[in-house]
Amino acid sequence: MIRLLAGALAASALTAAAAHAQLEEVRVGLVAHDVVDHAEDGPQVSIELLWDTPEFLEPIWSPEPYLYGSFSTQGYTNLVATGLAWDGDITERLELEFSFGISYNDGVDDIVHLPPDDPYRIETASTRALLGSRWLWRTQLGADYMVTERWSAGVYYEHFSHGQILGNGRNQALDEVGVRIGWHFGD
């Protein structure tokens, strides 16, 4: 867990330095974890930082660099991610967002190396998502409503998977659905 948090802080510093951008928004959320397979039921707490779009990203529809963390309240898989988020206004107050990035997790890769009758293997097969890789892609779709000039409330769905690119073999993946509030910094 310490390495995961240290890596998140390092990724945040690198993202901000590389982007030469100002922190634009901080989001905090509550996430329903592993909503498809239910191997790792229980809530997650999430935090997300988004930066202003740096000039060099404007040619690809001005995405915002982000750093994201989803932390288990039940002792299951924790995830940190970094990538790019694109948003578009639907109305003056409602916007949709798509983001794509890469994540690191402290979950269970696989259990095939253990004997079939091993007690840890038997328990883990039914209580943990077997992700196949420490590195996973993260895709996210969300909608946020500007409650005031600074505060937003939103919902989102995210999917974590190695897609047979960042790993091979086992790919149980994780799907999460969350609610979040955001604080937008002013100019």
PDB file of C-alpha atoms in Angstrom:
ATOM      1  CA  MET A   1       0.000   0.000   0.000  1.00  0.00           C
ATOM      2  CA  ILE A   2       2.874   2.387   0.824  1.00  0.00           C
ATOM      3  CA  ARG A   3       4.481   1.722  -2.570  1.00  0.00           C
ATOM      4  CA  LEU A   4       1.133   2.261  -4.266  1.00  0.00           C
ATOM      5  CA  LEU A   5       0.673   5.658  -2.612  1.00  0.00           C
ATOM      6  CA  ALA A   6       4.306   6.664  -3.251  1.00  0.00           C
ATOM      7  CA  GLY A   7       3.864   5.741  -6.908  1.00  0.00           C
ATOM      8  CA  ALA A   8       0.680   7.804  -7.082  1.00  0.00           C
ATOM      9  CA  LEU A   9       2.429  10.842  -5.638  1.00  0.00           C
ATOM     10  CA  ALA A  10       5.337  10.416  -8.058  1.00  0.00           C
ATOM     11  CA  ALA A  11       2.959  10.063 -11.012  1.00  0.00           C
ATOM     12  CA  SER A  12       1.102  13.170  -9.876  1.00  0.00           C
ATOM     13  CA  ALA A  13       4.297  15.203  -9.677  1.00  0.00           C
ATOM     14  CA  LEU A  14       5.458  13.946 -13.085  1.00  0.00           C
ATOM     15  CA  THR A  15       2.083  14.632 -14.684  1.00  0.00           C
ATOM     16  CA  ALA A  16       1.980  18.176 -13.339  1.00  0.00           C
ATOM     17  CA  ALA A  17       5.600  18.886 -14.262  1.00  0.00           C
ATOM     18  CA  ALA A  18       5.268  17.435 -17.758  1.00  0.00           C
ATOM     19  CA  ALA A  19       2.061  19.297 -18.402  1.00  0.00           C
ATOM     20  CA  HIS A  20       3.199  22.656 -16.950  1.00  0.00           C
ATOM     21  CA  ALA A  21      -0.455  23.027 -16.054  1.00  0.00           C
ATOM     22  CA  GLN A  22      -2.474  24.289 -13.124  1.00  0.00           C
ATOM     23  CA  LEU A  23      -4.567  21.957 -11.003  1.00  0.00           C
ATOM     24  CA  GLU A  24      -8.098  22.460 -12.321  1.00  0.00           C
ATOM     25  CA  GLU A  25     -10.293  20.130 -10.284  1.00  0.00           C
ATOM     26  CA  VAL A  26     -10.278  17.754  -7.317  1.00  0.00           C
ATOM     27  CA  ARG A  27     -12.918  15.026  -7.112  1.00  0.00           C
ATOM     28  CA  VAL A  28     -13.790  12.703  -4.239  1.00  0.00           C
ATOM     29  CA  GLY A  29     -16.110   9.757  -4.675  1.00  0.00           C
ATOM     30  CA  LEU A  30     -17.657   6.574  -3.385  1.00  0.00           C
ATOM     31  CA  VAL A  31     -17.388   3.586  -5.718  1.00  0.00           C
ATOM     32  CA  ALA A  32     -19.220   0.257  -5.981  1.00  0.00           C
ATOM     33  CA  HIS A  33     -16.311  -2.122  -6.615  1.00  0.00           C
ATOM     34  CA  ASP A  34     -16.343  -5.175  -8.925  1.00  0.00           C
ATOM     35  CA  VAL A  35     -19.991  -4.730  -9.916  1.00  0.00           C
ATOM     36  CA  VAL A  36     -19.971  -7.444 -12.607  1.00  0.00           C
ATOM     37  CA  ASP A  37     -18.266 -10.466 -11.006  1.00  0.00           C
ATOM     38  CA  HIS A  38     -18.825  -9.505  -7.340  1.00  0.00           C
ATOM     39  CA  ALA A  39     -15.697 -11.374  -6.229  1.00  0.00           C
ATOM     40  CA  GLU A  40     -14.520  -8.252  -4.372  1.00  0.00           C
ATOM     41  CA  ASP A  41     -17.738  -6.672  -3.148  1.00  0.00           C
ATOM     42  CA  GLY A  42     -17.489  -3.590  -1.017  1.00  0.00           C
ATOM     43  CA  PRO A  43     -17.118   0.147  -1.397  1.00  0.00           C
ATOM     44  CA  GLN A  44     -14.035   1.970  -2.568  1.00  0.00           C
ATOM     45  CA  VAL A  45     -13.132   5.574  -1.836  1.00  0.00           C
ATOM     46  CA  SER A  46     -11.805   7.497  -4.827  1.00  0.00           C
ATOM     47  CA  ILE A  47      -9.879  10.691  -5.370  1.00  0.00           C
ATOM     48  CA  GLU A  48      -9.057  12.280  -8.705  1.00  0.00           C
ATOM     49  CA  LEU A  49      -6.951  15.286  -9.678  1.00  0.00           C
ATOM     50  CA  LEU A  50      -7.352  16.943 -13.094  1.00  0.00           C
ATOM     51  CA  TRP A  51      -5.048  19.572 -14.592  1.00  0.00           C
ATOM     52  CA  ASP A  52      -5.700  22.237 -17.224  1.00  0.00           C
ATOM     53  CA  THR A  53      -4.984  21.067 -20.752  1.00  0.00           C
ATOM     54  CA  PRO A  54      -1.359  21.770 -21.659  1.00  0.00           C
ATOM     55  CA  GLU A  55      -0.825  23.437 -25.016  1.00  0.00           C
ATOM     56  CA  PHE A  56       0.868  20.396 -26.590  1.00  0.00           C
ATOM     57  CA  LEU A  57      -2.348  18.339 -26.103  1.00  0.00           C
ATOM     58  CA  GLU A  58      -4.667  20.829 -27.820  1.00  0.00           C
ATOM     59  CA  PRO A  59      -4.332  19.100 -31.253  1.00  0.00           C
ATOM     60  CA  ILE A  60      -5.994  15.957 -29.816  1.00  0.00           C
ATOM     61  CA  TRP A  61      -9.185  17.712 -28.650  1.00  0.00           C
ATOM     62  CA  SER A  62      -7.700  19.254 -25.484  1.00  0.00           C
ATOM     63  CA  PRO A  63      -7.778  16.421 -22.938  1.00  0.00           C
ATOM     64  CA  GLU A  64      -6.963  17.079 -19.294  1.00  0.00           C
ATOM     65  CA  PRO A  65      -4.215  15.004 -17.630  1.00  0.00           C
ATOM     66  CA  TYR A  66      -5.510  13.194 -14.556  1.00  0.00           C
ATOM     67  CA  LEU A  67      -4.335  11.159 -11.588  1.00  0.00           C
ATOM     68  CA  TYR A  68      -6.863   8.793 -10.010  1.00  0.00           C
ATOM     69  CA  GLY A  69      -6.924   6.490  -7.004  1.00  0.00           C
ATOM     70  CA  SER A  70      -9.560   3.969  -5.915  1.00  0.00           C
ATOM     71  CA  PHE A  71      -8.929   2.552  -2.435  1.00  0.00           C
ATOM     72  CA  SER A  72     -10.691  -0.451  -0.904  1.00  0.00           C
ATOM     73  CA  THR A  73     -12.464  -0.157   2.435  1.00  0.00           C
ATOM     74  CA  GLN A  74     -12.582  -3.982   2.699  1.00  0.00           C
ATOM     75  CA  GLY A  75      -8.912  -4.899   2.139  1.00  0.00           C
ATOM     76  CA  TYR A  76      -9.322  -5.781  -1.529  1.00  0.00           C
ATOM     77  CA  THR A  77      -7.668  -4.330  -4.638  1.00  0.00           C
ATOM     78  CA  ASN A  78      -6.438  -0.714  -4.580  1.00  0.00           C
ATOM     79  CA  LEU A  79      -5.769   1.053  -7.883  1.00  0.00           C
ATOM     80  CA  VAL A  80      -3.975   4.195  -9.030  1.00  0.00           C
ATOM     81  CA  ALA A  81      -4.182   5.491 -12.590  1.00  0.00           C
ATOM     82  CA  THR A  82      -2.980   8.304 -14.793  1.00  0.00           C
ATOM     83  CA  GLY A  83      -4.081   9.319 -18.255  1.00  0.00           C
ATOM     84  CA  LEU A  84      -6.133  11.811 -20.240  1.00  0.00           C
ATOM     85  CA  ALA A  85      -9.764  12.918 -19.867  1.00  0.00           C
ATOM     86  CA  TRP A  86     -11.860  14.485 -22.630  1.00  0.00           C
ATOM     87  CA  ASP A  87     -15.089  16.300 -21.808  1.00  0.00           C
ATOM     88  CA  GLY A  88     -17.887  17.939 -23.731  1.00  0.00           C
ATOM     89  CA  ASP A  89     -20.769  20.159 -22.695  1.00  0.00           C
ATOM     90  CA  ILE A  90     -24.288  18.821 -23.199  1.00  0.00           C
ATOM     91  CA  THR A  91     -25.915  21.882 -21.608  1.00  0.00           C
ATOM     92  CA  GLU A  92     -24.548  24.886 -19.748  1.00  0.00           C
ATOM     93  CA  ARG A  93     -24.330  22.812 -16.550  1.00  0.00           C
ATOM     94  CA  LEU A  94     -24.095  19.181 -17.746  1.00  0.00           C
ATOM     95  CA  GLU A  95     -20.994  17.631 -19.289  1.00  0.00           C
ATOM     96  CA  LEU A  96     -19.997  14.145 -20.394  1.00  0.00           C
ATOM     97  CA  GLU A  97     -16.477  12.812 -19.956  1.00  0.00           C
ATOM     98  CA  PHE A  98     -14.409   9.977 -21.419  1.00  0.00           C
ATOM     99  CA  SER A  99     -10.997   9.121 -20.049  1.00  0.00           C
ATOM    100  CA  PHE A 100      -8.333   6.600 -20.919  1.00  0.00           C
ATOM    101  CA  GLY A 101      -5.162   5.736 -19.068  1.00  0.00           C
ATOM    102  CA  ILE A 102      -2.987   3.153 -17.415  1.00  0.00           C
ATOM    103  CA  SER A 103      -3.301   1.903 -13.855  1.00  0.00           C
ATOM    104  CA  TYR A 104      -1.326  -0.051 -11.284  1.00  0.00           C
ATOM    105  CA  ASN A 105      -2.961  -2.306  -8.686  1.00  0.00           C
ATOM    106  CA  ASP A 106      -2.009  -4.289  -5.593  1.00  0.00           C
ATOM    107  CA  GLY A 107      -4.557  -7.053  -6.282  1.00  0.00           C
ATOM    108  CA  VAL A 108      -4.121 -10.738  -7.084  1.00  0.00           C
ATOM    109  CA  ASP A 109      -2.593 -11.567 -10.471  1.00  0.00           C
ATOM    110  CA  ASP A 110      -3.370 -15.285 -10.625  1.00  0.00           C
ATOM    111  CA  ILE A 111      -3.353 -18.462  -8.579  1.00  0.00           C
ATOM    112  CA  VAL A 112      -2.503 -21.108 -11.212  1.00  0.00           C
ATOM    113  CA  HIS A 113       0.944 -21.626  -9.673  1.00  0.00           C
ATOM    114  CA  LEU A 114      -0.664 -23.047  -6.497  1.00  0.00           C
ATOM    115  CA  PRO A 115      -1.787 -26.696  -6.107  1.00  0.00           C
ATOM    116  CA  PRO A 116      -5.546 -27.188  -6.713  1.00  0.00           C
ATOM    117  CA  ASP A 117      -6.128 -28.228  -3.079  1.00  0.00           C
ATOM    118  CA  ASP A 118      -4.193 -25.322  -1.538  1.00  0.00           C
ATOM    119  CA  PRO A 119      -6.485 -23.546   1.002  1.00  0.00           C
ATOM    120  CA  TYR A 120      -5.284 -20.073  -0.103  1.00  0.00           C
ATOM    121  CA  ARG A 121      -6.043 -20.910  -3.745  1.00  0.00           C
ATOM    122  CA  ILE A 122      -9.535 -22.172  -2.913  1.00  0.00           C
ATOM    123  CA  GLU A 123     -10.411 -19.096  -0.823  1.00  0.00           C
ATOM    124  CA  THR A 124      -8.829 -16.609  -3.230  1.00  0.00           C
ATOM    125  CA  ALA A 125     -10.628 -18.062  -6.257  1.00  0.00           C
ATOM    126  CA  SER A 126     -13.979 -17.080  -4.745  1.00  0.00           C
ATOM    127  CA  THR A 127     -13.095 -13.872  -2.887  1.00  0.00           C
ATOM    128  CA  ARG A 128     -10.704 -11.970  -5.156  1.00  0.00           C
ATOM    129  CA  ALA A 129     -10.632 -10.729  -8.727  1.00  0.00           C
ATOM    130  CA  LEU A 130      -7.770 -12.455 -10.570  1.00  0.00           C
ATOM    131  CA  LEU A 131      -6.471  -9.625 -12.729  1.00  0.00           C
ATOM    132  CA  GLY A 132      -3.580 -11.253 -14.593  1.00  0.00           C
ATOM    133  CA  SER A 133      -1.305  -8.206 -14.351  1.00  0.00           C
ATOM    134  CA  ARG A 134      -0.282  -5.412 -11.987  1.00  0.00           C
ATOM    135  CA  TRP A 135      -0.710  -2.990 -14.925  1.00  0.00           C
ATOM    136  CA  LEU A 136      -4.198  -2.490 -16.362  1.00  0.00           C
ATOM    137  CA  TRP A 137      -5.828  -0.105 -18.815  1.00  0.00           C
ATOM    138  CA  ARG A 138      -8.453   2.208 -17.336  1.00  0.00           C
ATOM    139  CA  THR A 139     -11.396   3.490 -19.359  1.00  0.00           C
ATOM    140  CA  GLN A 140     -14.068   5.669 -17.802  1.00  0.00           C
ATOM    141  CA  LEU A 141     -17.352   7.279 -18.866  1.00  0.00           C
ATOM    142  CA  GLY A 142     -18.925   9.918 -16.657  1.00  0.00           C
ATOM    143  CA  ALA A 143     -21.448  12.717 -16.414  1.00  0.00           C
ATOM    144  CA  ASP A 144     -21.075  15.750 -14.156  1.00  0.00           C
ATOM    145  CA  TYR A 145     -23.558  18.472 -13.279  1.00  0.00           C
ATOM    146  CA  MET A 146     -22.327  21.911 -12.173  1.00  0.00           C
ATOM    147  CA  VAL A 147     -24.321  22.581  -8.998  1.00  0.00           C
ATOM    148  CA  THR A 148     -22.605  25.954  -8.497  1.00  0.00           C
ATOM    149  CA  GLU A 149     -19.758  27.757 -10.245  1.00  0.00           C
ATOM    150  CA  ARG A 150     -17.244  25.709  -8.235  1.00  0.00           C
ATOM    151  CA  TRP A 151     -19.024  22.493  -7.132  1.00  0.00           C
ATOM    152  CA  SER A 152     -20.076  19.598  -9.353  1.00  0.00           C
ATOM    153  CA  ALA A 153     -21.770  16.269  -8.704  1.00  0.00           C
ATOM    154  CA  GLY A 154     -21.431  13.307 -10.997  1.00  0.00           C
ATOM    155  CA  VAL A 155     -21.684   9.610 -11.733  1.00  0.00           C
ATOM    156  CA  TYR A 156     -19.276   7.384 -13.620  1.00  0.00           C
ATOM    157  CA  TYR A 157     -18.516   3.871 -14.808  1.00  0.00           C
ATOM    158  CA  GLU A 158     -14.958   2.593 -15.140  1.00  0.00           C
ATOM    159  CA  HIS A 159     -13.371  -0.589 -16.441  1.00  0.00           C
ATOM    160  CA  PHE A 160      -9.903  -1.906 -15.574  1.00  0.00           C
ATOM    161  CA  SER A 161      -8.413  -4.644 -17.782  1.00  0.00           C
ATOM    162  CA  HIS A 162      -5.063  -5.644 -19.285  1.00  0.00           C
ATOM    163  CA  GLY A 163      -6.775  -6.493 -22.581  1.00  0.00           C
ATOM    164  CA  GLN A 164      -4.176  -9.199 -23.363  1.00  0.00           C
ATOM    165  CA  ILE A 165      -1.774  -6.313 -24.112  1.00  0.00           C
ATOM    166  CA  LEU A 166      -0.347  -5.437 -20.686  1.00  0.00           C
ATOM    167  CA  GLY A 167      -0.536  -9.066 -19.593  1.00  0.00           C
ATOM    168  CA  ASN A 168      -1.630 -12.441 -20.864  1.00  0.00           C
ATOM    169  CA  GLY A 169      -3.723 -15.313 -19.572  1.00  0.00           C
ATOM    170  CA  ARG A 170      -6.059 -14.472 -16.716  1.00  0.00           C
ATOM    171  CA  ASN A 171      -8.012 -11.240 -17.306  1.00  0.00           C
ATOM    172  CA  GLN A 172     -10.954 -11.122 -14.910  1.00  0.00           C
ATOM    173  CA  ALA A 173     -10.955  -7.288 -14.976  1.00  0.00           C
ATOM    174  CA  LEU A 174     -12.788  -4.926 -12.640  1.00  0.00           C
ATOM    175  CA  ASP A 175     -15.861  -2.820 -13.327  1.00  0.00           C
ATOM    176  CA  GLU A 176     -16.791  -0.014 -10.955  1.00  0.00           C
ATOM    177  CA  VAL A 177     -19.678   2.457 -10.724  1.00  0.00           C
ATOM    178  CA  GLY A 178     -19.266   5.594  -8.657  1.00  0.00           C
ATOM    179  CA  VAL A 179     -20.665   8.904  -7.517  1.00  0.00           C
ATOM    180  CA  ARG A 180     -18.412  11.912  -7.013  1.00  0.00           C
ATOM    181  CA  ILE A 181     -18.303  15.537  -6.021  1.00  0.00           C
ATOM    182  CA  GLY A 182     -15.817  17.949  -7.548  1.00  0.00           C
ATOM    183  CA  TRP A 183     -14.270  21.261  -6.592  1.00  0.00           C
ATOM    184  CA  HIS A 184     -13.230  23.440  -9.542  1.00  0.00           C
ATOM    185  CA  PHE A 185     -10.460  25.966  -8.963  1.00  0.00           C
ATOM    186  CA  GLY A 186     -11.013  29.435 -10.348  1.00  0.00           C
ATOM    187  CA  ASP A 187      -8.751  31.606 -12.484  1.00  0.00           C
TER     188      ASP A 187
END
